[in-house]
Structures are given as C-alpha cells and as structure tokens.
C-alpha positions in Angstrom: 266.1 241.3 1.2 262.4 241.0 1.8 261.1 238.2 -0.5 257.4 238.3 0.3 254.9 237.6 -2.4 254.6 241.2 -3.6 258.3 241.6 -4.0 258.4 238.3 -5.8 255.6 239.3 -8.1 257.2 242.6 -9.0 260.5 240.8 -9.7 258.5 238.3 -11.8 257.2 241.2 -13.9 260.8 242.5 -14.4 262.0 239.1 -15.4 259.3 238.6 -18.0 259.8 242.1 -19.3 263.5 241.8 -20.0 263.0 238.2 -21.3 260.7 239.6 -24.0 263.1 242.3 -25.0 266.0 239.9 -25.0 264.3 237.4 -27.2 263.1 240.0 -29.7 266.5 241.7 -29.6 264.5 244.9 -29.5 262.6 247.0 -27.0 262.7 249.0 -23.8 263.4 247.0 -20.7 264.7 249.5 -18.1 261.5 251.6 -17.6 259.4 248.4 -17.3 261.7 247.2 -14.5 261.2 250.5 -12.6 257.4 250.5 -12.8 256.9 246.9 -11.7 255.9 247.5 -8.1 253.2 250.1 -9.0 251.7 248.0 -11.7 251.5 244.9 -9.5 249.9 246.7 -6.6 247.5 248.7 -8.8 246.3 245.6 -10.7 246.0 243.2 -7.8 244.6 245.5 -5.1 243.0 248.6 -6.7 242.0 248.2 -10.3 238.4 246.9 -10.6 237.6 244.8 -13.6 236.0 241.4 -14.4 238.6 238.9 -15.6 235.8 237.0 -17.4 234.3 240.1 -19.1 237.1 242.5 -19.9 234.8 244.8 -22.0 232.5 245.3 -19.0 231.5 249.0 -19.4 231.7 249.7 -15.6 235.3 248.6 -15.2 238.2 250.8 -14.1 240.5 251.6 -17.0 244.2 251.9 -17.3 245.7 254.1 -20.0 249.4 253.6 -20.8 251.1 256.7 -22.1 254.6 255.3 -22.3 253.9 252.8 -25.1 257.5 251.8 -25.2 256.8 250.1 -21.9 254.5 247.6 -23.6 256.4 244.7 -22.1 255.2 245.8 -18.6 251.6 245.6 -19.8 252.0 242.3 -21.5 253.8 240.8 -18.4 251.1 242.1 -16.1 248.3 240.6 -18.2 250.2 237.4 -18.7 250.0 236.9 -14.9 246.3 237.8 -15.1 245.8 235.1 -17.8 245.2 237.3 -20.9 248.5 236.6 -22.8 250.1 233.2 -23.2 253.7 232.4 -22.8 253.9 232.1 -26.6 252.4 235.6 -27.0 255.2 236.9 -24.8 257.9 234.9 -26.7 256.6 236.5 -30.0 257.0 240.1 -28.7 257.4 242.4 -31.7 257.1 239.7 -34.3 254.9 239.5 -37.4 251.3 238.4 -36.6 251.7 238.5 -32.8 249.3 240.1 -30.4 252.2 241.7 -28.6 253.4 244.5 -30.9 256.3 246.8 -29.9 253.9 249.5 -28.8 250.5 248.4 -27.4 247.5 248.6 -29.7 244.0 248.7 -28.3 242.8 245.3 -27.4 240.1 245.6 -24.7 239.5 241.9 -24.4 243.1 241.4 -23.3 243.1 244.6 -21.2 244.8 247.1 -23.5 242.6 250.2 -23.4 244.5 252.4 -25.8 247.0 252.4 -28.6 250.1 254.4 -27.4 253.5 255.3 -28.7 253.6 259.0 -29.4 254.4 260.2 -25.9 251.9 262.4 -24.2 248.8 261.2 -26.1 248.1 258.2 -23.9 247.4 260.0 -20.7 245.3 262.6 -22.4 243.1 259.9 -23.7 242.8 258.7 -20.1 241.7 262.2 -19.2 239.1 262.1 -22.0 237.8 258.8 -20.6 237.5 260.4 -17.2 235.4 263.2 -18.7 233.2 260.6 -20.4 232.7 258.7 -17.1 231.7 261.9 -15.2 229.4 262.9 -18.1 227.6 259.6 -18.0 227.5 259.5 -14.2 225.7 262.9 -14.2 223.0 261.2 -16.3 223.0 257.8 -14.6 223.7 258.6 -10.9 226.0 256.1 -9.2 226.7 253.8 -12.1 229.8 255.4 -13.6 231.8 255.8 -10.5 234.8 253.8 -11.8 238.3 255.3 -12.0 240.7 256.0 -14.8 244.4 255.4 -14.2 247.2 256.7 -16.4 250.9 255.9 -16.5 253.3 258.5 -17.8 257.1 258.9 -17.9 259.5 261.8 -18.1 259.1 262.0 -21.9 255.4 262.2 -21.7 255.5 264.9 -19.1 257.8 266.9 -21.4 255.6 266.6 -24.4 253.6 269.9 -24.8 250.3 268.1 -24.9 250.7 267.3 -21.2 250.2 271.0 -20.4 246.7 270.9 -22.1 245.7 267.8 -20.3 247.0 269.1 -16.9 245.2 272.4 -17.3 241.8 270.9 -18.4 241.8 268.0 -15.9 242.6 270.3 -13.0 240.0 272.9 -14.2 237.3 270.3 -14.5 238.3 268.6 -11.2 238.6 265.2 -12.6 238.8 263.4 -9.3 238.3 260.0 -11.1 241.6 260.5 -12.9 244.7 259.1 -11.2 248.0 259.6 -13.0 251.2 257.8 -12.0 254.4 259.6 -13.1 257.3 257.1 -13.3 260.0 259.6 -12.6 263.3 257.8 -13.0 265.4 260.8 -14.3 266.5 258.8 -17.4 265.4 259.3 -21.0 266.3 257.4 -24.2 269.4 259.4 -25.1 270.1 261.5 -22.0 269.4 262.1 -18.3 266.5 264.3 -17.7 268.6 267.0 -16.0 270.2 267.7 -19.3 266.8 268.8 -20.8 264.7 270.2 -17.9 264.9 271.7 -14.5 261.2 272.4 -14.0 259.3 271.7 -10.8 256.7 269.2 -12.0 254.9 269.0 -8.7 254.5 272.7 -8.5 253.2 272.9 -12.0 250.5 270.3 -11.4 249.5 271.9 -8.1 249.1 275.2 -9.9 246.7 273.5 -12.3 244.6 272.3 -9.4 245.9 268.7 -9.0 246.6 266.9 -5.8 250.2 265.9 -6.0 251.8 263.0 -4.0 255.5 262.3 -4.1 256.6 258.8 -3.2 259.3 256.2 -3.4 258.0 254.2 -6.4 259.5 251.0 -5.0 258.0 251.3 -1.5 254.8 249.2 -1.4 253.4 251.0 1.6 253.9 254.4 0.0 252.2 253.2 -3.2 249.2 252.0 -1.3 249.0 255.1 0.8 249.1 257.3 -2.4 246.4 255.3 -4.1 244.2 255.4 -1.0 244.6 259.2 -0.9 243.8 259.5 -4.6 240.7 257.4 -4.1 239.5 259.7 -1.4 239.7 262.8 -3.6 236.3 264.3 -4.5 237.3 267.4 -6.4 240.8 267.0 -7.9 242.7 264.7 -10.2 245.8 263.1 -8.6 249.4 263.0 -9.8 251.5 260.3 -8.0 255.1 261.1 -8.6 256.9 257.8 -8.1 260.7 258.1 -7.8 261.9 254.9 -9.5 265.1 253.4 -10.7 265.7 252.7 -14.4 266.6 249.1 -14.7 265.7 248.2 -11.2 267.4 244.9 -10.3 270.1 244.9 -13.1 273.5 243.6 -12.2 276.7 242.9 -14.0 278.2 239.5 -14.8 280.1 239.9 -11.5 276.9 240.6 -9.6 277.6 244.3 -9.1 274.6 246.7 -9.1 274.1 248.3 -12.6 270.9 250.3 -12.1 269.9 253.8 -13.3 271.9 253.9 -16.4 270.7 255.5 -19.6 271.6 252.6 -21.9 269.2 250.4 -20.0 266.3 252.4 -21.5 266.2 251.3 -25.1 268.1 248.1 -25.8 268.2 244.5 -24.5 269.9 244.0 -21.2 272.4 241.6 -22.8 273.6 244.4 -25.0 274.5 246.7 -22.1 277.1 246.5 -19.4 274.6 244.5 -17.3 274.3 240.7 -17.6 270.9 239.3 -18.7 271.6 235.9 -17.1 272.9 237.3 -13.8 270.0 239.8 -13.7 267.5 237.0 -14.0 269.2 235.2 -11.2 269.1 238.3 -9.1 265.4 238.6 -9.7 264.8 235.0 -8.6 264.1 233.8 -12.2 265.7 230.9 -14.1 268.1 232.0 -16.8 267.5 228.6 -18.6 263.7 229.3 -18.6 263.3 233.0 -18.6 259.6 233.0 -19.4 258.7 230.7 -16.5 256.4 232.0 -13.8 257.0 230.8 -10.3 254.3 228.6 -8.7 254.0 230.9 -5.8 253.3 234.0 -8.0 251.0 232.0 -10.2 249.0 230.8 -7.2 248.8 234.3 -5.8 247.4 235.7 -9.1 244.9 232.9 -9.3 243.5 234.0 -6.0 243.5 237.6 -7.3 241.5 236.6 -10.3 238.9 234.9 -8.1 238.6 237.9 -5.9 238.2 240.3 -8.9 235.5 238.1 -10.4 233.6 238.0 -7.1 233.9 241.8 -6.7 232.7 242.3 -10.2 229.7 240.0 -9.7 228.7 242.0 -6.6 228.9 245.2 -8.6 227.0 243.7 -11.5 224.2 242.7 -9.0 224.0 246.3 -7.8 223.7 247.6 -11.4 221.1 245.0 -12.2 219.1 246.1 -9.2 219.2 249.7 -10.6 218.2 248.5 -14.0 215.2 246.6 -12.6 214.1 249.8 -10.8 214.7 252.1 -13.8 213.6 250.2 -17.0 213.4 253.3 -19.2 216.7 254.7 -18.1 218.2 251.2 -18.5 217.1 251.2 -22.1 218.5 254.6 -22.7 221.8 253.5 -21.1 222.0 250.5 -23.4 221.4 252.7 -26.5 224.4 254.9 -25.4 226.7 252.0 -24.7 225.7 250.2 -28.0 226.0 253.3 -30.1 222.4 253.2 -31.2 221.0 256.6 -32.4 217.5 257.8 -31.6 215.0 258.2 -34.4 216.1 261.4 -36.3 214.1 263.3 -38.9 217.0 264.7 -40.9 214.7 266.0 -43.6 213.0 268.3 -41.1 216.2 270.4 -40.4 215.7 273.9 -41.9 218.4 276.1 -43.3 218.7 279.6 -44.5 218.9 280.2 -48.2 222.5 280.1 -49.6 224.0 279.7 -46.2 227.6 279.0 -45.4 228.0 275.3 -44.6 229.3 276.2 -41.2 226.0 277.9 -40.5 224.1 274.9 -41.9 226.2 272.8 -39.6 225.1 275.0 -36.7 221.5 274.3 -37.5 222.1 270.6 -37.6 223.9 270.8 -34.2 221.0 272.7 -32.7 218.7 269.9 -33.8 221.0 267.2 -32.5 221.4 268.9 -29.1 217.7 268.3 -28.5 217.7 264.7 -29.8 221.0 263.0 -29.1 221.6 263.0 -25.3 225.1 261.5 -25.3 226.9 264.0 -27.6 229.8 265.9 -26.1 230.8 268.9 -28.3 234.1 270.7 -27.9 235.6 273.8 -29.5 239.1 275.2 -29.3 237.9 278.7 -28.2 236.1 279.2 -31.5 232.5 278.1 -30.8 231.1 281.4 -32.2 233.2 281.1 -35.4 233.1 277.3 -36.1 229.4 277.6 -35.2 229.3 274.8 -32.6 227.5 277.5 -30.6 224.4 276.1 -32.4 224.8 273.1 -29.9 226.0 275.2 -27.0 222.9 277.4 -27.1 220.8 274.3 -26.2 223.0 273.1 -23.4 225.7 274.3 -21.0 229.5 273.9 -20.5 231.0 271.2 -18.4 232.2 272.6 -15.1 234.0 271.3 -12.1 231.4 269.5 -10.0 228.7 269.9 -12.7 228.8 267.6 -15.8 225.1 268.0 -16.5 226.0 270.1 -19.6 227.4 268.7 -22.8 229.8 271.3 -24.2 233.6 271.2 -23.4 235.3 274.6 -23.7 238.8 273.2 -24.4 240.5 276.6 -24.8 243.3 277.0 -27.3 244.5 273.4 -27.3 243.6 271.7 -30.5 245.8 268.6 -30.0 244.7 268.1 -26.4 241.1 268.5 -27.4 241.4 265.9 -30.2 243.2 263.4 -27.9 240.5 263.9 -25.2 238.0 263.0 -27.8 239.9 259.8 -28.5 239.7 258.9 -24.8 236.0 259.6 -24.7 235.4 257.3 -27.7 237.6 254.6 -26.1 235.6 254.8 -22.9 232.4 254.4 -24.8 228.8 255.6 -24.2 229.4 259.1 -25.7 229.7 260.7 -29.1 232.7 263.1 -29.1 232.7 266.1 -31.5 235.6 268.5 -31.7 235.8 271.7 -33.7 238.3 274.3 -34.9 239.4 276.1 -38.1 240.5 273.7 -40.8 244.0 275.2 -41.0 244.5 274.2 -37.3 243.8 270.6 -38.1 247.6 270.7 -38.5 247.8 270.9 -34.7 245.6 267.9 -34.3 247.3 265.4 -36.7 248.9 263.1 -34.2 245.5 262.5 -32.4 243.7 262.2 -35.7 246.1 259.5 -36.8 245.7 257.6 -33.6 241.9 257.9 -34.0 242.2 256.4 -37.4 244.5 253.6 -36.2 242.2 252.8 -33.3 239.1 253.0 -35.4 237.4 255.6 -33.2 234.2 257.3 -34.3 235.3 260.9 -33.4 233.7 263.6 -35.3 235.8 266.6 -36.4 234.2 269.9 -37.4 236.7 272.0 -39.5 235.4 275.3 -40.7 236.9 278.2 -42.7 237.8 275.6 -45.3 239.7 277.6 -48.0 241.5 280.7 -48.9 238.2 282.5 -48.7 238.9 283.0 -45.0 240.1 286.2 -46.6 241.5 289.0 -44.6 243.1 286.8 -41.9 245.7 286.0 -44.5 247.8 282.9 -45.4 248.3 281.8 -41.8 244.6 281.1 -41.6 243.9 280.0 -45.2 244.1 276.2 -45.7 245.7 275.2 -48.9 247.3 271.8 -48.4 245.1 270.7 -45.5 242.4 268.9 -47.5 245.0 266.9 -49.3 246.6 265.9 -46.0 243.3 264.8 -44.5 242.2 262.9 -47.5 245.4 260.9 -47.4 243.8 259.1 -44.4 240.9 258.1 -46.7 243.5 256.2 -48.7 245.2 254.6 -45.7 243.5 251.4 -44.7 243.1 250.5 -41.0 243.7 247.0 -39.7 240.2 245.9 -40.8 241.0 246.9 -44.4 238.7 249.9 -44.3 239.6 253.6 -45.1 241.2 255.1 -42.0 239.0 258.2 -42.1 235.9 259.6 -43.8 236.4 263.2 -45.0 233.3 265.1 -46.1 233.2 268.5 -47.7 229.6 269.3 -48.6 228.5 271.6 -51.4 225.6 273.3 -49.8 223.2 273.2 -46.8 221.4 270.0 -47.9 224.7 268.2 -48.3 225.7 269.4 -44.9 222.7 267.7 -43.3 223.6 264.5 -45.1 227.2 264.9 -44.1 226.2 265.0 -40.5 223.9 262.0 -41.0 226.8 260.1 -42.5 229.1 261.1 -39.6 226.8 260.1 -36.9 226.0 256.8 -38.6 229.8 256.1 -39.0 230.6 254.0 -35.9 233.8 252.5 -37.2 236.2 255.4 -38.1 236.7 259.1 -37.5 234.9 261.5 -39.7 236.1 265.0 -40.8 233.4 267.5 -41.7 234.9 270.4 -43.7 232.7 273.5 -43.8 232.9 277.0 -45.5 233.0 280.4 -43.9 231.3 282.1 -46.8 227.8 281.6 -48.1 227.3 279.1 -50.9 224.5 279.2 -53.4 222.1 276.3 -52.9 222.1 273.7 -55.6 218.9 273.9 -57.6 216.7 270.9 -58.1 213.1 270.2 -59.2 212.2 268.0 -56.2 213.5 267.8 -52.7 217.1 269.0 -52.5 217.6 266.9 -49.3 216.5 263.8 -51.1 218.8 264.5 -54.0 221.7 265.2 -51.6 221.2 261.8 -50.0 223.2 260.5 -52.9 226.2 262.0 -51.1 226.1 258.8 -49.2 227.8 257.2 -52.3 230.6 259.7 -51.9 229.7 261.4 -55.2 226.8 262.0 -57.6 225.7 264.1 -60.5 224.0 267.4 -59.5 223.6 268.2 -63.2 223.3 265.6 -65.9 223.0 265.9 -69.7 222.7 263.3 -72.5 225.9 262.7 -74.3 227.9 265.3 -72.4 231.1 266.9 -73.9 232.7 267.2 -70.4 232.2 266.2 -66.8 232.9 269.0 -64.3 233.7 267.8 -60.8 234.4 269.4 -57.4 233.4 269.3 -53.8 232.4 272.1 -51.3 231.8 275.6 -52.6 233.5 274.9 -55.9 230.5 272.9 -57.0 228.3 276.0 -57.1 231.1 277.7 -59.1 231.1 274.9 -61.7 227.3 275.0 -62.0 227.4 278.7 -62.7 230.2 278.2 -65.3 228.2 275.3 -66.9 225.2 277.6 -67.3 227.3 280.2 -69.1 229.1 277.6 -71.3 225.9 275.9 -72.3 224.3 279.2 -73.2 227.3 280.7 -75.1 229.0 277.6 -76.5 226.2 275.1 -76.7 228.2 272.6 -74.6 226.5 269.8 -72.8 228.1 269.5 -69.3 227.7 267.1 -66.4 228.5 268.4 -62.9 229.5 266.0 -60.1 229.7 266.7 -56.4 232.3 264.4 -54.9 231.9 264.9 -51.2 234.3 262.1 -50.4 236.7 260.4 -52.8 237.3 257.6 -50.2 233.6 256.8 -50.0 233.1 257.2 -53.7 235.9 254.6 -54.4 234.0 252.1 -52.2 231.1 252.0 -54.6 230.8 249.6 -57.5 232.8 250.2 -60.6 229.5 250.5 -62.5 228.3 253.3 -60.2 231.6 255.2 -60.4 231.4 255.0 -64.2 227.8 256.2 -64.1 228.9 259.4 -62.4 232.3 259.8 -64.1 231.7 258.5 -67.6 234.8 256.7 -68.7 235.0 258.2 -72.3 234.1 261.8 -71.3 236.9 264.1 -70.4 236.9 265.6 -66.9 237.7 269.0 -65.4 238.1 269.4 -61.7 238.0 272.6 -59.6 239.4 272.8 -56.1 240.3 275.7 -53.8 243.3 273.6 -52.5 246.1 271.6 -54.1 245.2 270.0 -57.5 246.0 266.6 -56.1 242.7 266.7 -54.2 241.0 265.7 -57.5 243.7 264.4 -59.7 242.8 260.8 -58.9 239.3 261.5 -60.0 239.9 263.4 -63.3 242.2 260.6 -64.6 245.3 260.8 -66.8 243.6 262.9 -69.5 241.7 265.2 -67.2 242.9 268.4 -65.6 242.4 270.2 -62.3 242.3 273.9 -61.7 243.6 274.5 -58.2 246.2 276.4 -56.2 249.9 275.7 -55.9 250.7 278.6 -53.6 249.7 280.0 -50.2 247.0 282.6 -49.8 247.2 286.3 -49.2 245.4 288.8 -47.0 242.4 290.3 -48.8 238.6 290.1 -48.9 237.4 286.7 -50.2 235.9 288.2 -53.4 239.2 289.8 -54.2 241.0 286.5 -53.7 238.5 284.7 -55.9 239.3 287.2 -58.7 243.0 287.1 -58.2 243.2 283.3 -58.0 240.9 282.7 -60.9 237.8 281.3 -59.1 235.2 283.6 -60.7 232.7 282.2 -63.1 234.4 284.1 -66.0 237.9 282.8 -65.2 236.7 279.2 -64.7 234.8 279.3 -68.0 238.1 280.4 -69.6 240.0 277.6 -68.0 237.4 275.0 -69.2 237.5 276.4 -72.8 241.3 276.2 -72.8 241.1 272.6 -71.6 238.6 271.6 -74.3 240.7 273.3 -76.9 243.7 271.3 -75.7 241.6 268.1 -75.8 240.5 268.9 -79.4 244.1 269.5 -80.5 245.2 266.3 -79.0 242.4 264.4 -80.7 243.3 265.9 -84.1 
C-alpha cells in the first residue's frame, strides 16, 4: 500500500473523524471516511485562503451541503490549525464549537450552516452569483472560486434541480461541486430509491460533468484542473467513493461500503474501531493524535497559503491605489454601508396598494444602491419587483452587469441562493413571491434566521383579498407562521426575523428603510395586492410613519379612550373607518394603533408599549389572518376579529362582505365586544 504523505494525511482525516464520533457516541463516520482524499487535496493544493485572515473577502469558499459530515470539516480544519484537539474531543457536546452539524463560523473556516440536505450547495451557488456580480463591477478582484460538497441525499432533494438549472443557465464557471457518490444512504442503498442518470441530468442543465475515482489522487487533481479551466460552465465532479473507506473487522477483514457505517459509531457496527484505527496508521490508545509527518506537512501548507494570500493582497492593494474612488465604493459594499438615501423624497400614488408602493421604493433604490440583487419567482410584474427591473437588466450567462435574477418558479431555490449571496458578502439580496408561497421557502428562511443573514423577502398578495384566485393563493395562516420567527431568538439573543406588514404607502417606505438598515437578521416585507386608503395626518405622513420603527404606534389618539383598536396592514384603514362611524354614532373615544411588527414592538421599553396600548383600556384587534396574529397584543381581556378558515374564490369586495371585513360589520363586532365588556364589569 502506498503510504506517501497524501495517503497518510487522508487516513489521518479518517482517523480523526471516527474518533470524534466514537467519543461522542453519535454522528456519521462513514461518509467522512469516503471523502477524505478529496478534502485533503482540495484544501492543501487548490483552495485559496489566508490562514491568518480567514474572513478575507477575496478567499475561495467551501460550502458543505452534507452537514452530517461535519467531522470531516472539523478534522480538516484541525490539521489547518483552527480547531484544537479539545474542540474535536467535545464534538456534539454542550458549549462546544463542534456541533453535530456545522454552524457558520467563518474565522474557523465554516462558511455556512448546513444540515437540511440540498440547501448547502445552493447557498454555494448563491455565493458564486454574488462573486460574479461583484467581479462585473470590480474587474479582476472577485475571481475566486466557490466549492461545494454534496452527497446522494442532497442530490435527491428537489432543491438540487433548481440549483442545477440556474447555475447551468447562468454559466457559473466559478462554481465547482463535488458529488461524493458512494451509493449508500442512511437507511438504504441508493439503488433502492433512484435509478436516474445524474451525469446526464447535469449535462442537460449546461454543466461540465467529470466522473472520477474519488480515491485516486491523480484523478482528483485532473478534475480540479479541468474545472479551473472552465470559462462558461459550472462543474460537477462525480467522485465514486466507498462508504467507510478503511474500515476493518476485529479480525482485520475489509468491512467497507456497508449502510450501517453511515450513521453510527464504528464500534457499534460489525467493524472494529480499534482495528480500523490501526489499519489507518493511527494509535488506538491515542485516537486524536496527529502524526508528526502529517503535522509537518500541514505546517508547510499553511506557510505556502499565507505567502500566496500575501501576493494576492499586494495585487489588490495595487488596484486600490490606482482606483481610490472605486476602492471606497468596494469597502462600502463589503462593510454593508448604505449610501445617503432621501427616503422622504419617494413619491407614491394616492391610496396605492402597498405592493405598488414597494415598487416605487425599489425604483428609487435601483438608482441609489449599487449592490442590490433582486430576484423574483416568475412574478416580477405581480409582486412589483419590476419597479427595480425597469432600472436595470437581468443576470445572463457571461453578463452580470445587471442586478435582477429571474429565478423562475423555484421559491425555495431562490431563497437559498439569497442566503449564499448574503454569506458571500458585498451584496444585498432581495427575493420576492406571493405571500402564500412563503410556504415553499420556509427551510431557507429558517436557515437565514439561524445564520443571522440580512436577506430581504418581498411577499405580496398578503390576504384573502387575492380574491378570484381562490384559497390556494389566499394566505390565512402564513403571517402567524412567519411571525413565529420573530419570537424565536437567534444565538445572539435577538429575534430571528423581522416581519413588517405596513398599513399604507408611507409605512411601506419606512418598512423598506428598516429592512435595508437591518444588517443582522432576515426581514420579511408583507404587502397588499389591493389599494389601501392612506392614513390621514395633519403633518407629514412619512414623518408620522417613522414611528413604525418602534414596531407600533398610534395613528389615532384620543384623551381617555374607551377602547384601543389595533391591527397591521390594510386592516388599519378598516379600523380607522370604523372608528369614525362609532365616534359619530356612539360618541365613543377610540385609539387606533398600527403594529407593523410585534417582534419589534416588544423590544421597546415597557413604558413605550403601555403608551401605545394603555394597560387599563380594553383592546380590539382586527386581522385578515388567524386571530393568533394579534392575541398576544390584545391581552387576556381583549378580543381579535380574524379568520379561522381558508378562503374562497370570489372578488375581494365580496370576500370582505362575506367574511365580515366591511366597516359596518367591524363596527358591529366592536359594539358586541364592548357590550360583553360592560356585562363583565357589572
């Protein structure tokens, strides 16, 4: 057996991987053993990064799709000096930096959080889009490559089709995907679930496909060389590997390729952990030890990487010196600094739908913010992102001078691509579709929240007032689902997502302002299809709407009110109309609150919250969705008028009447509630 340094290093990765799983009594060792050669060669010979500056914006990036192979990443970066032996020994333990599935940690080399199969490599494709977008604006600077690593499960996930189609269509030559094809899944062999020709599929999408022996070092290098030479296609390297490569039984017999090696410690299979370590050249009595030879080789690798990065940094500095204005612009993109924006100058049509108001904002931003990439799932003329598109052009193969990505009908893929763009940095990703189709996007939205990515979601057609399209297109429960992420804290203790449903055009402008200034979490912008009456005010409506930045405020305030009415979105206008009637006919004094975001509102001081929602004044909420949208705000003694059923196909005005969302019906509901309150008091 050839025991040169590269084979020894690959076996060292295998030994560390199975040692982590064995000590944790949990994990996935077999796939990590199969991918060791590719990882070693990629990281030591091809991947460009600065070991002393892991967040260097011009580095190559590696996106792991198969998050269950986290031990392979941790072992690799242990050899590169970014995880300690103790970190590896604490794999999957409380408080460790080596969780069961990798969580984004750029300073240690982890570019993305992964676990749900399929999403990781799509984020890699998004990073490749961001790199080409930036290179079109700063020629020759963003020429780095994006590598992905996928397994049989990720290839099977439906999202892989969206990524394959879009990457091929755009000719993402800077995207290189390694497919670890070992024919073994967690609970079965792959031939039990699929018989497709993966190579033919990717070639049909416009990829260069290279099939290799994933354990043959020469073939790995030749494939990577060919991928680097590509100028117009992404590359899929199909590496035929062996699950549990190197595993042996207690008697020393080969025990490779078995399904049980996928998802449990080697010592709990028919293989022997100790004998396998010996077979790999490791010490069973010190499983986490790294051989002196391998350690010395990696020390030389680190020196070489540092020198290469220094040379590249000198080239970039030379460019910066020659282009001071462009250099300043580049830094603003990389730092997430917005240009000076005159939000108050944005003009809207009277009583516009908030989707149309959003279109006007996007048209303004297209002229001002040069690093926005806006995408729509084949709905730009309906979700009104065409307000941005009219000022730019679509991204095309060989031409990334535009700023609009036509994603096609692929909401989940589009959202995951946006995550990758945000992870790459330097761009502001915006994705749009109908609100009801946020259901398709949920896995990517959740990962955006977990990774604290400032992706902006534009969701239009926000209620049953979609009308004639019927219940399949009418969101009822979606707002409640999205607002749950406002209640889930990320690892920094902040709300996982900011959800904003503006009440009119002015609030729409402010909502966009809040979204662009939110650099720490994703933001959902929820807009109406139908026109909404502008909220009347004596002064500047925009200045009044700036109070939306507190999550909620009073759009109508009375002294000693009998009742506080509260809502968000188009229902605020309905409450204002009802309040006018009730004050005229009943002599009631009513406050009306617009709560654009409960999550943001709850972050304000208790004093402010009580100023908007007076503690001793009963509250009535109105929502076009599930009552739970507002139940936390109205309190125990309050009530919410909402929906508890799906919609129907009919014109919006008819549905308003049928569901009780007319001024007359809302007035009746408020009177009934007040009568109940009076009876309770007596």
